[in-house]
Amino acid sequence: MANFNTRTVADSNAVAKAAAEAIVALAKECVAKKGSFSLALSGGSTPKTAYALMASEPLVSQMPWKQTQLYFGDERHVRPDHPDSNYRMAHESMLKTAPLPAENVFPIATDDADVVDAAKRFEKLLHGNFPNVKPGEFPSIDLMLLGIGPDGHTASLFPGTPAPKEMSNWVTWCDPNSANPAIKPPVKRVTMTTPVIWSAANVFVLATGAEKKPMLAKIFSESEPADAPVSRLLRKCKGQVTFFLDQAAS
Ligand code: 6PG
C-alpha cells in the first residue's frame, strides 16, 4: 500500500500556493525538531511559481533559510546560466531574492565535460554532506520535490534508460534521448537515484494539467499497469508522499 496523500486544489496557482505553504510549514517543523532542513528541488516549469512564493512575503520571512540546506534532485548537463538549467530556474524564481546563505546551496556542478564525472562529483558532495549514512544505506533528505514528466519520468529517471535501475549509487546520469529522441530539452542529465527518493523523509509531487492525468492514474492504480511508468517507484517511498494536484490533473 503506497504511503500517498493527495491535495487537490482548483488550478496551478493554487497548487503553487498550497505547496509553498506546505514546504515552509515542514521546514519550520524540521528546524524546531532537529535544527536543520534539507530540501531537494525539482526542475521543470511546474514548481517555478511555488519557488517565487517562498521568496516573497508572507512566506519568505517564515522560512528558516539559515537552517536550510538546498539541493537539486536533478540537473540538466548545461551551464548554470543556460535557459535549460534547473539551477537557473531556481535562481531566477527564488534564490536571487531569498535570504539563503550561498554556502547553504549545493548546485549540481555541470562544468565537467563529461556527465559521468558530474554525477560522480555530486555523489561525493552528498556523501560529504551526509557523513553518518552507513555503507549501502541512503541519505534521508527531509523533503524531495518531484514532478511527473509526460512520459512518466520523475527527477531525471527516464524510461528506457539505465538510470531508474541504479540502486547502489546516490547519484547517476541519464541520456533520455538515447531511449526517446523526442525528449526535450535534448540534453544529458544528472539525477538523484531511485533509492534516494525512497529514503527521503517526505516527498511532495507537484503535477498540474490534464496531460498529467494518465500518468497519475497509472501511479495510483492498485494493480500494476502493463506499461508502468518510472514514477510508479513513488509507491515504495519510505516517507510520506503528498501529491499537489489541480482539478485538471486530478
Ligand atoms: C526536470 C525535472 C523533471 C520535471 C518533470 C515535470 O529536470 O525536467 O526535474 O523531472 O519535474 O519533467 O516537468 P513539468 O513540471 O515542467 O511538467
XYZ file of N, CA and C in Angstrom, residues 11-144:
402
model
N -6.461 25.190 -9.291
C -5.675 25.415 -10.513
C -4.182 25.476 -10.157
N -3.359 25.761 -11.154
C -1.903 25.666 -10.928
C -1.422 26.711 -9.925
N -2.051 27.872 -9.908
C -1.629 28.866 -8.905
C -1.945 28.387 -7.497
N -3.090 27.727 -7.357
C -3.465 27.201 -6.032
C -2.518 26.058 -5.639
N -2.067 25.280 -6.630
C -1.081 24.212 -6.343
C 0.204 24.853 -5.828
N 0.636 25.903 -6.500
C 1.880 26.575 -6.099
C 1.754 27.105 -4.674
N 0.621 27.718 -4.371
C 0.424 28.304 -3.032
C 0.382 27.204 -1.963
N -0.383 26.152 -2.242
C -0.505 25.055 -1.254
C 0.859 24.401 -1.029
N 1.593 24.195 -2.115
C 2.905 23.529 -1.986
C 3.893 24.433 -1.246
N 3.928 25.708 -1.600
C 4.875 26.636 -0.950
C 4.587 26.704 0.547
N 3.311 26.799 0.904
C 2.952 26.861 2.324
C 3.336 25.566 3.051
N 3.128 24.438 2.365
C 3.441 23.141 2.996
C 4.952 22.973 3.152
N 5.724 23.464 2.195
C 7.192 23.373 2.285
C 7.681 24.181 3.482
N 7.169 25.404 3.614
C 7.594 26.269 4.727
C 7.163 25.660 6.065
N 5.961 25.128 6.114
C 5.482 24.516 7.373
C 6.367 23.323 7.755
N 6.714 22.499 6.767
C 7.564 21.331 7.054
C 8.969 21.781 7.465
N 9.455 22.833 6.802
C 10.797 23.351 7.135
C 10.826 23.803 8.594
N 9.784 24.536 8.999
C 9.737 25.037 10.385
C 9.674 23.872 11.371
N 8.915 22.833 10.991
C 8.761 21.661 11.862
C 10.115 20.943 12.013
N 10.813 20.753 10.904
C 12.124 20.070 10.932
C 13.122 20.869 11.761
N 13.135 22.193 11.554
C 14.112 23.038 12.273
C 13.784 23.049 13.764
N 12.498 23.055 14.080
C 12.117 23.035 15.512
C 12.571 21.715 16.144
N 12.474 20.627 15.354
C 12.791 19.297 15.883
C 14.300 19.042 15.931
N 14.994 19.392 14.822
C 16.413 18.984 14.769
C 17.367 20.089 14.312
N 16.816 21.301 14.166
C 17.696 22.445 13.888
C 18.134 22.591 12.450
N 17.628 21.695 11.567
C 18.024 21.838 10.156
C 16.918 21.298 9.256
N 17.020 21.639 7.954
C 16.017 21.192 6.966
C 16.734 21.008 5.637
N 16.706 19.801 5.110
C 17.322 19.568 3.788
C 16.211 19.438 2.761
N 16.380 20.169 1.667
C 15.340 20.273 0.638
C 15.988 20.034 -0.720
N 15.427 19.111 -1.503
C 15.915 18.879 -2.871
C 14.856 19.392 -3.842
N 15.243 20.365 -4.649
C 14.295 20.993 -5.568
C 14.109 20.143 -6.821
N 12.933 20.246 -7.425
C 12.764 19.637 -8.739
C 12.832 20.750 -9.786
N 13.045 20.351 -10.998
C 13.179 21.315 -12.085
C 11.884 21.405 -12.868
N 12.037 21.684 -14.156
C 10.850 21.793 -14.990
C 10.154 23.127 -14.755
N 8.897 23.220 -15.132
C 8.200 24.513 -15.048
C 7.201 24.574 -13.895
N 6.608 23.433 -13.532
C 5.530 23.485 -12.516
C 5.954 24.161 -11.215
N 7.136 23.860 -10.673
C 7.439 24.400 -9.337
C 7.830 25.887 -9.313
N 8.023 26.490 -10.487
C 8.542 27.877 -10.539
C 7.748 28.831 -9.644
N 6.430 28.781 -9.787
C 5.598 29.733 -9.030
C 5.679 29.470 -7.532
N 5.769 28.183 -7.170
C 5.900 27.861 -5.732
C 7.202 28.432 -5.191
N 8.281 28.338 -5.986
C 9.566 28.879 -5.529
C 9.472 30.402 -5.352
N 8.789 31.043 -6.284
C 8.657 32.516 -6.199
C 7.857 32.902 -4.954
N 6.835 32.128 -4.628
C 6.032 32.416 -3.423
C 6.871 32.245 -2.157
N 7.763 31.270 -2.169
C 8.616 31.036 -0.982
C 9.573 32.199 -0.750
N 9.893 32.908 -1.849
C 10.850 34.022 -1.732
C 10.130 35.361 -1.617
N 8.798 35.310 -1.409
C 8.019 36.566 -1.269
C 7.271 36.536 0.062
N 6.888 37.713 0.522
C 6.045 37.782 1.735
C 4.689 37.154 1.424
N 4.034 36.482 2.402
C 4.485 36.345 3.794
C 5.445 35.179 4.034
N 5.669 34.316 3.040
C 6.418 33.078 3.330
C 7.906 33.329 3.530
N 8.461 34.324 2.797
C 9.928 34.498 2.840
C 10.416 34.764 4.263
N 9.602 35.446 5.073
C 10.092 35.717 6.441
C 9.713 34.599 7.411
N 8.918 33.635 6.960
C 8.605 32.478 7.817
C 9.584 31.325 7.588
N 10.142 31.281 6.385
C 11.013 30.141 6.009
C 12.330 30.230 6.778
N 12.773 29.154 7.441
C 14.050 29.159 8.186
C 15.241 28.999 7.239
N 15.504 30.015 6.405
C 16.529 29.902 5.355
C 17.898 29.542 5.916
N 18.253 30.129 7.033
C 19.632 29.917 7.536
C 19.882 28.475 7.945
N 18.795 27.766 8.285
C 18.960 26.362 8.708
C 18.639 25.385 7.567
N 18.446 25.958 6.366
C 18.045 25.114 5.217
C 19.246 24.784 4.352
N 19.413 23.493 4.012
C 20.422 23.079 3.016
C 19.640 22.753 1.744
N 20.029 23.437 0.658
C 19.273 23.316 -0.590
C 20.028 22.489 -1.630
N 19.373 21.445 -2.110
C 19.933 20.576 -3.143
C 19.031 20.607 -4.370
N 19.490 19.869 -5.396
C 18.690 19.724 -6.620
C 18.515 18.231 -6.864
N 17.286 17.793 -7.048
C 17.044 16.367 -7.293
C 17.647 15.933 -8.613
N 17.722 16.881 -9.536
C 18.337 16.568 -10.834
C 18.725 17.860 -11.527
N 19.539 17.710 -12.553
C 20.008 18.894 -13.271
C 20.323 18.495 -14.712
N 20.072 19.445 -15.582
C 20.449 19.211 -16.974
C 21.949 19.480 -17.093
N 22.638 18.758 -17.963
C 24.089 18.932 -18.076
C 24.405 20.106 -19.012
N 24.047 21.281 -18.509
C 24.276 22.536 -19.256
C 24.868 23.540 -18.262
N 25.368 24.660 -18.787
C 25.903 25.692 -17.892
C 24.810 26.212 -16.962
N 25.179 26.650 -15.746
C 24.160 27.123 -14.785
C 23.420 28.373 -15.255
N 23.933 29.042 -16.287
C 23.211 30.227 -16.798
C 22.460 29.888 -18.095
N 22.390 28.595 -18.411
C 21.705 28.171 -19.644
C 20.191 28.155 -19.412
N 19.380 28.542 -20.402
C 17.919 28.563 -20.198
C 17.346 27.222 -19.732
N 18.026 26.119 -20.021
C 17.503 24.798 -19.618
C 17.957 24.380 -18.230
N 18.776 25.220 -17.581
C 19.341 24.813 -16.283
C 18.291 24.895 -15.166
N 18.171 23.828 -14.394
C 17.253 23.863 -13.239
C 17.769 24.833 -12.183
N 19.115 24.923 -12.095
C 19.679 25.887 -11.131
C 19.242 27.302 -11.529
N 19.344 27.577 -12.830
C 18.985 28.927 -13.281
C 17.508 29.214 -12.979
N 16.654 28.211 -13.197
C 15.208 28.405 -12.947
C 14.993 28.715 -11.460
N 15.679 27.949 -10.585
C 15.523 28.161 -9.139
C 16.111 29.509 -8.742
N 17.227 29.874 -9.386
C 17.865 31.162 -9.043
C 16.965 32.335 -9.428
N 16.445 32.253 -10.665
C 15.590 33.347 -11.155
C 14.321 33.476 -10.309
N 13.758 32.306 -9.907
C 12.444 32.377 -9.225
C 12.597 32.557 -7.718
N 13.693 32.108 -7.160
C 13.773 32.139 -5.686
C 15.134 32.569 -5.148
N 16.206 31.946 -5.627
C 17.497 32.107 -4.937
C 18.033 33.526 -5.002
N 17.666 34.263 -6.064
C 18.283 35.595 -6.158
C 17.662 36.577 -5.158
N 16.486 36.196 -4.612
C 15.889 37.140 -3.636
C 15.787 36.531 -2.235
N 15.753 35.200 -2.120
C 15.593 34.601 -0.784
C 16.877 34.808 0.026
N 16.759 35.081 1.348
C 17.957 35.298 2.173
C 18.624 33.977 2.564
N 18.946 33.183 1.558
C 19.556 31.862 1.797
C 21.066 32.030 1.625
N 21.840 31.753 2.683
C 23.304 31.915 2.547
C 23.839 31.044 1.404
N 24.740 31.601 0.619
C 25.272 30.877 -0.554
C 25.859 29.525 -0.152
N 26.444 29.487 1.087
C 27.071 28.211 1.500
C 26.032 27.129 1.807
N 24.735 27.524 1.811
C 23.682 26.517 2.060
C 23.123 25.934 0.765
N 23.624 26.417 -0.379
C 23.083 25.965 -1.667
C 24.112 25.046 -2.330
N 23.670 23.862 -2.742
C 24.582 22.867 -3.308
C 24.148 22.498 -4.731
N 24.474 23.353 -5.697
C 24.093 23.037 -7.078
C 24.814 21.780 -7.562
N 24.243 21.136 -8.542
C 24.931 20.007 -9.191
C 25.885 20.635 -10.208
N 27.182 20.508 -9.945
C 28.156 21.161 -10.848
C 28.084 20.507 -12.225
N 27.978 21.338 -13.243
C 27.840 20.777 -14.600
C 28.975 21.256 -15.505
N 30.050 21.749 -14.893
C 31.144 22.218 -15.763
C 32.100 21.091 -16.141
N 31.852 19.887 -15.569
C 32.655 18.747 -16.055
C 32.274 18.486 -17.500
N 33.255 18.237 -18.314
C 32.952 17.984 -19.739
C 32.046 16.757 -19.850
N 32.272 15.808 -18.930
C 31.592 14.523 -19.063
C 30.516 14.388 -17.982
N 29.303 14.031 -18.392
C 28.180 13.947 -17.439
C 28.443 12.876 -16.372
N 29.222 11.858 -16.724
C 29.527 10.796 -15.739
C 30.363 11.388 -14.602
N 31.311 12.262 -14.971
C 32.136 12.920 -13.938
C 31.288 13.856 -13.084
N 30.332 14.522 -13.727
C 29.456 15.445 -12.977
C 28.645 14.657 -11.943
N 28.194 13.465 -12.333
C 27.416 12.628 -11.400
C 28.302 12.173 -10.238
N 29.538 11.776 -10.556
C 30.458 11.313 -9.505
C 30.762 12.452 -8.527
N 30.870 13.675 -9.078
C 31.195 14.838 -8.247
C 30.037 15.129 -7.273
N 28.819 15.040 -7.797
C 27.655 15.315 -6.939
C 27.493 14.208 -5.903
N 27.795 12.980 -6.303
C 27.737 11.853 -5.360
C 28.686 12.116 -4.193
N 29.879 12.582 -4.531
C 30.910 12.845 -3.500
C 30.422 13.969 -2.569
N 29.833 14.999 -3.166
C 29.321 16.125 -2.357
C 28.266 15.618 -1.379
N 27.346 14.779 -1.860
C 26.263 14.304 -0.985
C 26.822 13.447 0.149
N 27.781 12.553 -0.186
C 28.366 11.723 0.873
C 29.038 12.607 1.925
N 29.662 13.707 1.456
C 30.304 14.627 2.404
C 29.286 15.332 3.279
N 28.116 15.633 2.710
C 27.099 16.368 3.475
C 26.252 15.469 4.358
N 26.262 14.156 4.042
C 25.507 13.187 4.870
C 26.497 12.124 5.338
N 27.459 12.507 6.212
C 28.574 11.616 6.564
C 28.176 10.427 7.446
N 27.003 10.529 8.077
C 26.656 9.462 9.029
C 25.868 8.314 8.401
N 25.675 8.379 7.082
C 24.929 7.305 6.420
C 25.850 6.086 6.292
N 25.349 4.926 6.773
C 26.175 3.705 6.742
C 26.358 3.227 5.291
N 27.483 2.549 5.021
C 27.687 1.997 3.668
C 26.482 1.147 3.244
N 26.045 1.357 2.011
C 24.912 0.588 1.482
C 23.571 1.197 1.835
N 23.607 2.253 2.682
C 22.349 2.930 3.012
C 22.270 4.258 2.267
N 21.181 4.982 2.447
C 20.952 6.187 1.644
C 20.567 7.357 2.540
N 20.872 8.592 2.107
C 20.568 9.765 2.932
C 19.059 9.967 3.012
N 18.589 10.424 4.172
C 17.161 10.713 4.278
C 16.965 12.229 4.190
N 16.793 12.691 2.958
C 16.576 14.133 2.734
C 15.218 14.483 3.324
N 15.124 15.580 4.032
C 13.863 15.897 4.728
C 12.703 16.062 3.746
N 12.965 16.718 2.613
C 11.886 16.888 1.632
C 12.459 16.886 0.213
N 11.937 15.982 -0.601
C 12.267 15.990 -2.036
C 11.049 16.469 -2.798
